[in-house]
Short mmCIF file of C-alpha atoms and ligand atoms in Angstrom, two decimals:
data_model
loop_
_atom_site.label_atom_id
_atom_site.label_comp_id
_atom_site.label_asym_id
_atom_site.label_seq_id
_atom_site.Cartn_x
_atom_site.Cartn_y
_atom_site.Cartn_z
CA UNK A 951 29.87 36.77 6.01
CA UNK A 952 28.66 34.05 3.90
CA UNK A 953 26.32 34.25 0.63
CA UNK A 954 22.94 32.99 0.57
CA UNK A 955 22.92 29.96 -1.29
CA UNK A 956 21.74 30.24 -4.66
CA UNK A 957 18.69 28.47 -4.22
CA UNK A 958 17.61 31.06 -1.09
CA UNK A 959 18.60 33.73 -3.43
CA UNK A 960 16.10 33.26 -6.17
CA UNK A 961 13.66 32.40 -4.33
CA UNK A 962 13.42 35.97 -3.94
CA UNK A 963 12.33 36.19 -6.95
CA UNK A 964 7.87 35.83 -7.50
CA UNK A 965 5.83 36.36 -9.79
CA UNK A 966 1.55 37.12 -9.28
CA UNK A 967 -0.34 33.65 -9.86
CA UNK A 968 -4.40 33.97 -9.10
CA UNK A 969 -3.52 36.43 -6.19
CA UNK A 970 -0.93 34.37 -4.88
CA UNK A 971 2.86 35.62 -5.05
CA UNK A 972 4.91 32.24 -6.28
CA UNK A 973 8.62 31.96 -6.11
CA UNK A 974 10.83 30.51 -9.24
CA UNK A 975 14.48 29.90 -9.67
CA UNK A 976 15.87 31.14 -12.96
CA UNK A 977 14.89 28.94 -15.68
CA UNK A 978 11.81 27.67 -14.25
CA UNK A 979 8.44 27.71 -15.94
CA UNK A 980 5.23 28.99 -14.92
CA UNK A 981 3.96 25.28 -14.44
CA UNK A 982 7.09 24.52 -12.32
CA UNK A 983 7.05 27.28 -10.46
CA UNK A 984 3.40 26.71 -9.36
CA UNK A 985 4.01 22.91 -9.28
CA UNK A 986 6.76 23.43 -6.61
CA UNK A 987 4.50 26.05 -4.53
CA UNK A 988 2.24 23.15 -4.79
CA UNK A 989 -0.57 24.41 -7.13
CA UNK A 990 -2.26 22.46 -10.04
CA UNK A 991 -2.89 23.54 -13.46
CA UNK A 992 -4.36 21.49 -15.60
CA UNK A 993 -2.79 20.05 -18.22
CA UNK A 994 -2.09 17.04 -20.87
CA UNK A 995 0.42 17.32 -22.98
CA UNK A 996 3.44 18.89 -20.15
CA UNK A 997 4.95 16.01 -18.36
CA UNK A 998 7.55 17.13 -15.52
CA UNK A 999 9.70 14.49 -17.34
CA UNK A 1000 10.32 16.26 -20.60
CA UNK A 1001 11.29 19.53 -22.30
CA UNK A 1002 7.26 20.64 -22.80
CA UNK A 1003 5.77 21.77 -26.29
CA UNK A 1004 2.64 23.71 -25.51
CA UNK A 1005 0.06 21.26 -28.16
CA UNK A 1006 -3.49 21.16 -25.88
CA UNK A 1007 -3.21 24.69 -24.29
CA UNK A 1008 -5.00 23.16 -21.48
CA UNK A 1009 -2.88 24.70 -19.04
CA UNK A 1010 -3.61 28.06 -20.45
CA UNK A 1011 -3.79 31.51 -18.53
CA UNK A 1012 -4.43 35.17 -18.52
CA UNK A 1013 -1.48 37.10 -18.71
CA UNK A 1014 -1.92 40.93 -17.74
CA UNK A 1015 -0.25 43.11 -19.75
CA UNK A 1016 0.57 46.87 -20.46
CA UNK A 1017 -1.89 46.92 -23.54
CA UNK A 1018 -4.72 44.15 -23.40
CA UNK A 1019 -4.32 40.87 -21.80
CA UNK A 1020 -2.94 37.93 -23.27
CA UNK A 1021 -3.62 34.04 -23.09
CA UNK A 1022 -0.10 32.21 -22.12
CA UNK A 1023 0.60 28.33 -21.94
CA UNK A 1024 2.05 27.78 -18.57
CA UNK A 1025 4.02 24.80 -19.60
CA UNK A 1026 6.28 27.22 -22.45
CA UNK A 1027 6.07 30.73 -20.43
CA UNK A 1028 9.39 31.21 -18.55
CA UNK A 1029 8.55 32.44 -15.06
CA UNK A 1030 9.94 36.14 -14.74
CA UNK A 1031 9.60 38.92 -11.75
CA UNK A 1032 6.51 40.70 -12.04
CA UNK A 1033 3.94 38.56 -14.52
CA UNK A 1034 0.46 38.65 -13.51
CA UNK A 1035 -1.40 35.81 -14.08
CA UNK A 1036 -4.50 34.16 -13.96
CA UNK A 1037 -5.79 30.76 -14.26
CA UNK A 1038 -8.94 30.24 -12.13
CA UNK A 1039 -10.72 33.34 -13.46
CA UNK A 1040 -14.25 32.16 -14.81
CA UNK A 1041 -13.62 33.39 -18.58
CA UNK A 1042 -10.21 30.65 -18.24
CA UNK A 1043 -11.88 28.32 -16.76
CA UNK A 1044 -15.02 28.10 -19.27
CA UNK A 1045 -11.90 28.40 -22.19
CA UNK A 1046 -10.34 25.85 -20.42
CA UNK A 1047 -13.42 23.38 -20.41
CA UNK A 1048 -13.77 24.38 -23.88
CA UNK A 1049 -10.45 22.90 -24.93
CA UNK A 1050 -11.18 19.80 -23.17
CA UNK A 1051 -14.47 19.33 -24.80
CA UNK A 1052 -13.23 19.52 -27.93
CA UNK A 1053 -10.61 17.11 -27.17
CA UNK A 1054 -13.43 15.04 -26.78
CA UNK A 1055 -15.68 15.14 -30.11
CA UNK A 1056 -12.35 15.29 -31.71
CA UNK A 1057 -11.78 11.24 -30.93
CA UNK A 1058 -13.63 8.36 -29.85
CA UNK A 1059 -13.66 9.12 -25.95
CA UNK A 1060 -16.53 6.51 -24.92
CA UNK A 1061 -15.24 6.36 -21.39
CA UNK A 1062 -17.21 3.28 -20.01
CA UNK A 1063 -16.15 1.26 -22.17
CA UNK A 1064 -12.03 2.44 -22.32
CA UNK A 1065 -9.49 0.16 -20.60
CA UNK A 1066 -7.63 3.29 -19.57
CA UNK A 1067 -11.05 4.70 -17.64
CA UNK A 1068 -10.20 5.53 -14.30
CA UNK A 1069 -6.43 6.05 -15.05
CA UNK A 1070 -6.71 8.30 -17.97
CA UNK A 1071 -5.63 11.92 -17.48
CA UNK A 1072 -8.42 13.25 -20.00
CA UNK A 1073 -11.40 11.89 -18.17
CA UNK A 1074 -9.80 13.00 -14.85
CA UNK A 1075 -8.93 16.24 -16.26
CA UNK A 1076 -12.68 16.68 -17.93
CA UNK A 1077 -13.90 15.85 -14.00
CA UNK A 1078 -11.95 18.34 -12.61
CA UNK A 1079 -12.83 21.88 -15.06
CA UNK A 1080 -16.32 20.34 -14.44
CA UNK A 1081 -17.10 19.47 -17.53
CA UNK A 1082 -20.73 17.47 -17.75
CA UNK A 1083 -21.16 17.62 -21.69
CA UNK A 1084 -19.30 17.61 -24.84
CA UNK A 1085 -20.44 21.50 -26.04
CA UNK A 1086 -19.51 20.62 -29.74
CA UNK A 1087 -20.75 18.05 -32.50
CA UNK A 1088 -18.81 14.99 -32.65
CA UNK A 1089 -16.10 15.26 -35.48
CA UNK A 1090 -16.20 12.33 -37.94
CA UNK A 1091 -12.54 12.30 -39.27
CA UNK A 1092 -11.24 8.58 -39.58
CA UNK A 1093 -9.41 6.94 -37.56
CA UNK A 1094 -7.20 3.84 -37.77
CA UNK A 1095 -6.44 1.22 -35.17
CA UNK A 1096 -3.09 -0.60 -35.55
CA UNK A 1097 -3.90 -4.38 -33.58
CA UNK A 1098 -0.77 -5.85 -35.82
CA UNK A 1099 1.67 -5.93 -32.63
CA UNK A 1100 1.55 -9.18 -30.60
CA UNK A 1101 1.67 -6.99 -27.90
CA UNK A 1102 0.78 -3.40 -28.36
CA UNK A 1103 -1.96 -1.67 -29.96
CA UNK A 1104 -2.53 1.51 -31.11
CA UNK A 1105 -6.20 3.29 -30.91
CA UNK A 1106 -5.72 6.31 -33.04
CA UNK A 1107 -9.47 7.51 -32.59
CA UNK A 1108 -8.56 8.47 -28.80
CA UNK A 1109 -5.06 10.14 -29.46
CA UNK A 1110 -4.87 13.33 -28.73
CA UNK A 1111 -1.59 14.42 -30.21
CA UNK A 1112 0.27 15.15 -26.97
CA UNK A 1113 3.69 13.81 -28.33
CA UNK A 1114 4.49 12.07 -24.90
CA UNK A 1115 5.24 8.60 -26.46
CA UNK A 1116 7.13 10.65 -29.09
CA UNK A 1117 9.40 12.08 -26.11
CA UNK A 1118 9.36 8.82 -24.32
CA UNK A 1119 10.66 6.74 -26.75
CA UNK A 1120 13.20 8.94 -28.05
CA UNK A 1121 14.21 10.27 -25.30
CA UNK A 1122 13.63 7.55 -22.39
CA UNK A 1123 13.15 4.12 -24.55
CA UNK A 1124 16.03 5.43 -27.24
CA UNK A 1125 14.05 4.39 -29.89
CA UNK A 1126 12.56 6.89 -32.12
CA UNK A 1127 9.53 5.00 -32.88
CA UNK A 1128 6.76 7.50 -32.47
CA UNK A 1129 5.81 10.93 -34.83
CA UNK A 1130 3.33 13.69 -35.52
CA UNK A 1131 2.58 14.14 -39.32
CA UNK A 1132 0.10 15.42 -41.51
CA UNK A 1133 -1.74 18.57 -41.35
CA UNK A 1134 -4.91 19.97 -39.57
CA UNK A 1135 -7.80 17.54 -39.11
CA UNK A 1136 -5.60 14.98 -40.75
CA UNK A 1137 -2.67 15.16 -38.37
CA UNK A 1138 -2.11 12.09 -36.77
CA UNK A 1139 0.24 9.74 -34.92
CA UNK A 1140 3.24 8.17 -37.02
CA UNK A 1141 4.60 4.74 -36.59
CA UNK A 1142 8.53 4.33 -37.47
CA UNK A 1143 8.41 1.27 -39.55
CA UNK A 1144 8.84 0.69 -43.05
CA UNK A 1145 5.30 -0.68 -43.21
CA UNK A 1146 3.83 2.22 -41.04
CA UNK A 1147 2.80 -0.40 -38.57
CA UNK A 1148 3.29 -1.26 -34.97
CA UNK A 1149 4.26 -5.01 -35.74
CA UNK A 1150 7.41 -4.10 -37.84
CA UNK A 1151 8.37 -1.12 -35.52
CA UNK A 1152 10.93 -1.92 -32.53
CA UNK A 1153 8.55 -1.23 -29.95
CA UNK A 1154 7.70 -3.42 -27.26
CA UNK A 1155 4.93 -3.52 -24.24
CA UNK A 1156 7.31 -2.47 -21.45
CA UNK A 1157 8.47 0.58 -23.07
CA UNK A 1158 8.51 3.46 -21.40
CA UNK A 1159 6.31 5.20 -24.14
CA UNK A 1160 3.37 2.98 -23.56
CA UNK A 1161 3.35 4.05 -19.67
CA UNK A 1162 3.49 7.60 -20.66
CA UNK A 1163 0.26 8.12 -22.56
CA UNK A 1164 -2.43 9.78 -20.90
CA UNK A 1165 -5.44 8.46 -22.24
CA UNK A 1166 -6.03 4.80 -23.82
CA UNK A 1167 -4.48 5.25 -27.14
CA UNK A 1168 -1.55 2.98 -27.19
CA UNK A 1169 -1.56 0.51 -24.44
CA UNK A 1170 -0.21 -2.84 -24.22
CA UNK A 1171 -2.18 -5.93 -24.73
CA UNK A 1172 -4.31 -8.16 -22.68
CA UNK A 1173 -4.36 -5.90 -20.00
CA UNK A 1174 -7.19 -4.13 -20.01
CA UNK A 1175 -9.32 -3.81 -17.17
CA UNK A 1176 -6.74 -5.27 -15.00
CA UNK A 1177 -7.90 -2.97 -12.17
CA UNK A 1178 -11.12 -2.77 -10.68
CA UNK A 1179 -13.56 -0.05 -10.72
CA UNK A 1180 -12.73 1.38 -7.24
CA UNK A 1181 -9.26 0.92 -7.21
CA UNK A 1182 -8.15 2.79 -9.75
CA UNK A 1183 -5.98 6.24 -9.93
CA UNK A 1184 -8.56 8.41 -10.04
CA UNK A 1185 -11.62 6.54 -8.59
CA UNK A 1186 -11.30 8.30 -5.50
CA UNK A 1187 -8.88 11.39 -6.07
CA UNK A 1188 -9.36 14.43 -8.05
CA UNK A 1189 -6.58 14.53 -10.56
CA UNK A 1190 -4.99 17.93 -8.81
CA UNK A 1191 -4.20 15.28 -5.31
CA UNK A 1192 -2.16 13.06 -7.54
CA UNK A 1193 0.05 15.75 -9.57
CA UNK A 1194 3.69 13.11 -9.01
CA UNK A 1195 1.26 10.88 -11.69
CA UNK A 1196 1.33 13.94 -14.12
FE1 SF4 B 2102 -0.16 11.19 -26.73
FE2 SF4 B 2102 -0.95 8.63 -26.42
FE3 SF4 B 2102 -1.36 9.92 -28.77
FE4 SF4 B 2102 1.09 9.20 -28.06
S1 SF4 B 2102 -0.63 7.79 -28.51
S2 SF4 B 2102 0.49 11.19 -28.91
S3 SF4 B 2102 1.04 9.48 -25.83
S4 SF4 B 2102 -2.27 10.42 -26.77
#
């Protein structure tokens, strides 16, 4: 008689998602076990692309456990038989819009006027937990803006810190050009140069790091607002009916 397959094998293997029992193969993650079983969680730093790092918590969840529940990042938590989990609960959910909001009076996040509005993953995400107000006081820590690329630019005040162009350019673009330093309030995004600045970097507008960012912090030049209110990404869609973007 043959074996199963390996694949049909673990599948037998769930775990306890909002109610829901969710399959996973061995090695899988919370987020990619619910991504295959076709479930969103929010998120903003995980991209299916790249080994993950857990920096917004966005995609956090209640884990149950013997002694007193837990909160687990979806993106880091390796899926295992028996977790019970929950991520649609209203105390994660008004945690959830929490971390969002913060992400916003952290930076400059003036969406009307961003070139990335429409297609950026933190305005879509902030539509979908429902979030209608910013909760917090505005931070006032300093930005900079690096313009001294011909063709890139860098927006610090609306980085969030997710480290995708840091993957993507390492990892995709083989470059190395992108890094988190500093400390706290101060931490902040890292240009590989000997000046510290975009213009004496190797980057260039078609790397793959520029595509990768999720809100309108580094973008390439001269083309903004290329796409018309009403056509873009998320004009129409809530961000969980385009997941392949994310
Ligand atoms: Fe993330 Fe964009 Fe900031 Fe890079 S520039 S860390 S991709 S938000």
């Amino acid at each position: 008689m043959n074996a199963l397959p390996p694949a049909a094998e673990a599948a037998t293997s769930t775990f306890m998602l909002d109610g829901r029992s969710i399959p996973f193969t061995p090695g899988q993650t919370v987020m990619q076990a619910a991504t295959a079983a076709g479930i969103y969680v929010p998120h903003l730093c995980h991209h299916a692309d790249f080994e993950p790092v857990g920096s917004c918590k966005v995609c956090s969840m209640q884990l149950d456990t013997s002694t007193a529940p837990r909160m687990v990042t979806a993106c880091t938590l390796p899926a295992r038989e028996g977790l019970v989990l929950h991520s649609e609960t209203p105390a994660v959910q008004h945690d959830r819009q929490r971390l969002v909001q913060m992400l916003f009076v952290e930076g400059q996040h003036h969406c009307p006027f961003c070139e990335k509005s429409g297609a950026c993953h933190l305005q879509a995400v902030a539509y979908h937990v429902g979030m209608v107000d910013t909760h917090f006081v505005h931070a006032t820590t300093p930005h900079t803006v690096d313009a001294s690329h011909p063709d890139v630019w860098l927006d610090r005040s609306r980085c969030i810190l997710c480290e995708l162009c840091v993957r993507a350019s390492r990892d995709v673009d083989g470059k190395n050009v992108f890094a988190i330093g500093g400390r706290g309030a101060r931490t902040t995004l890292l240009v590989n140069s000997a000046s510290g600045l975009l213009k004496d970097s190797t980057v260039a507008a078609t790397d793959r790091a520029l595509s990768f960012c999720p809100v309108g912090a580094l973008m390439p030049k001269r083309q903004g607002f290329a796409v018309p209110i009403g056509a873009r990404p998320y004009d129409h869609a809530d961000i969980a009916e385009r997941q392949a973007d994310t």
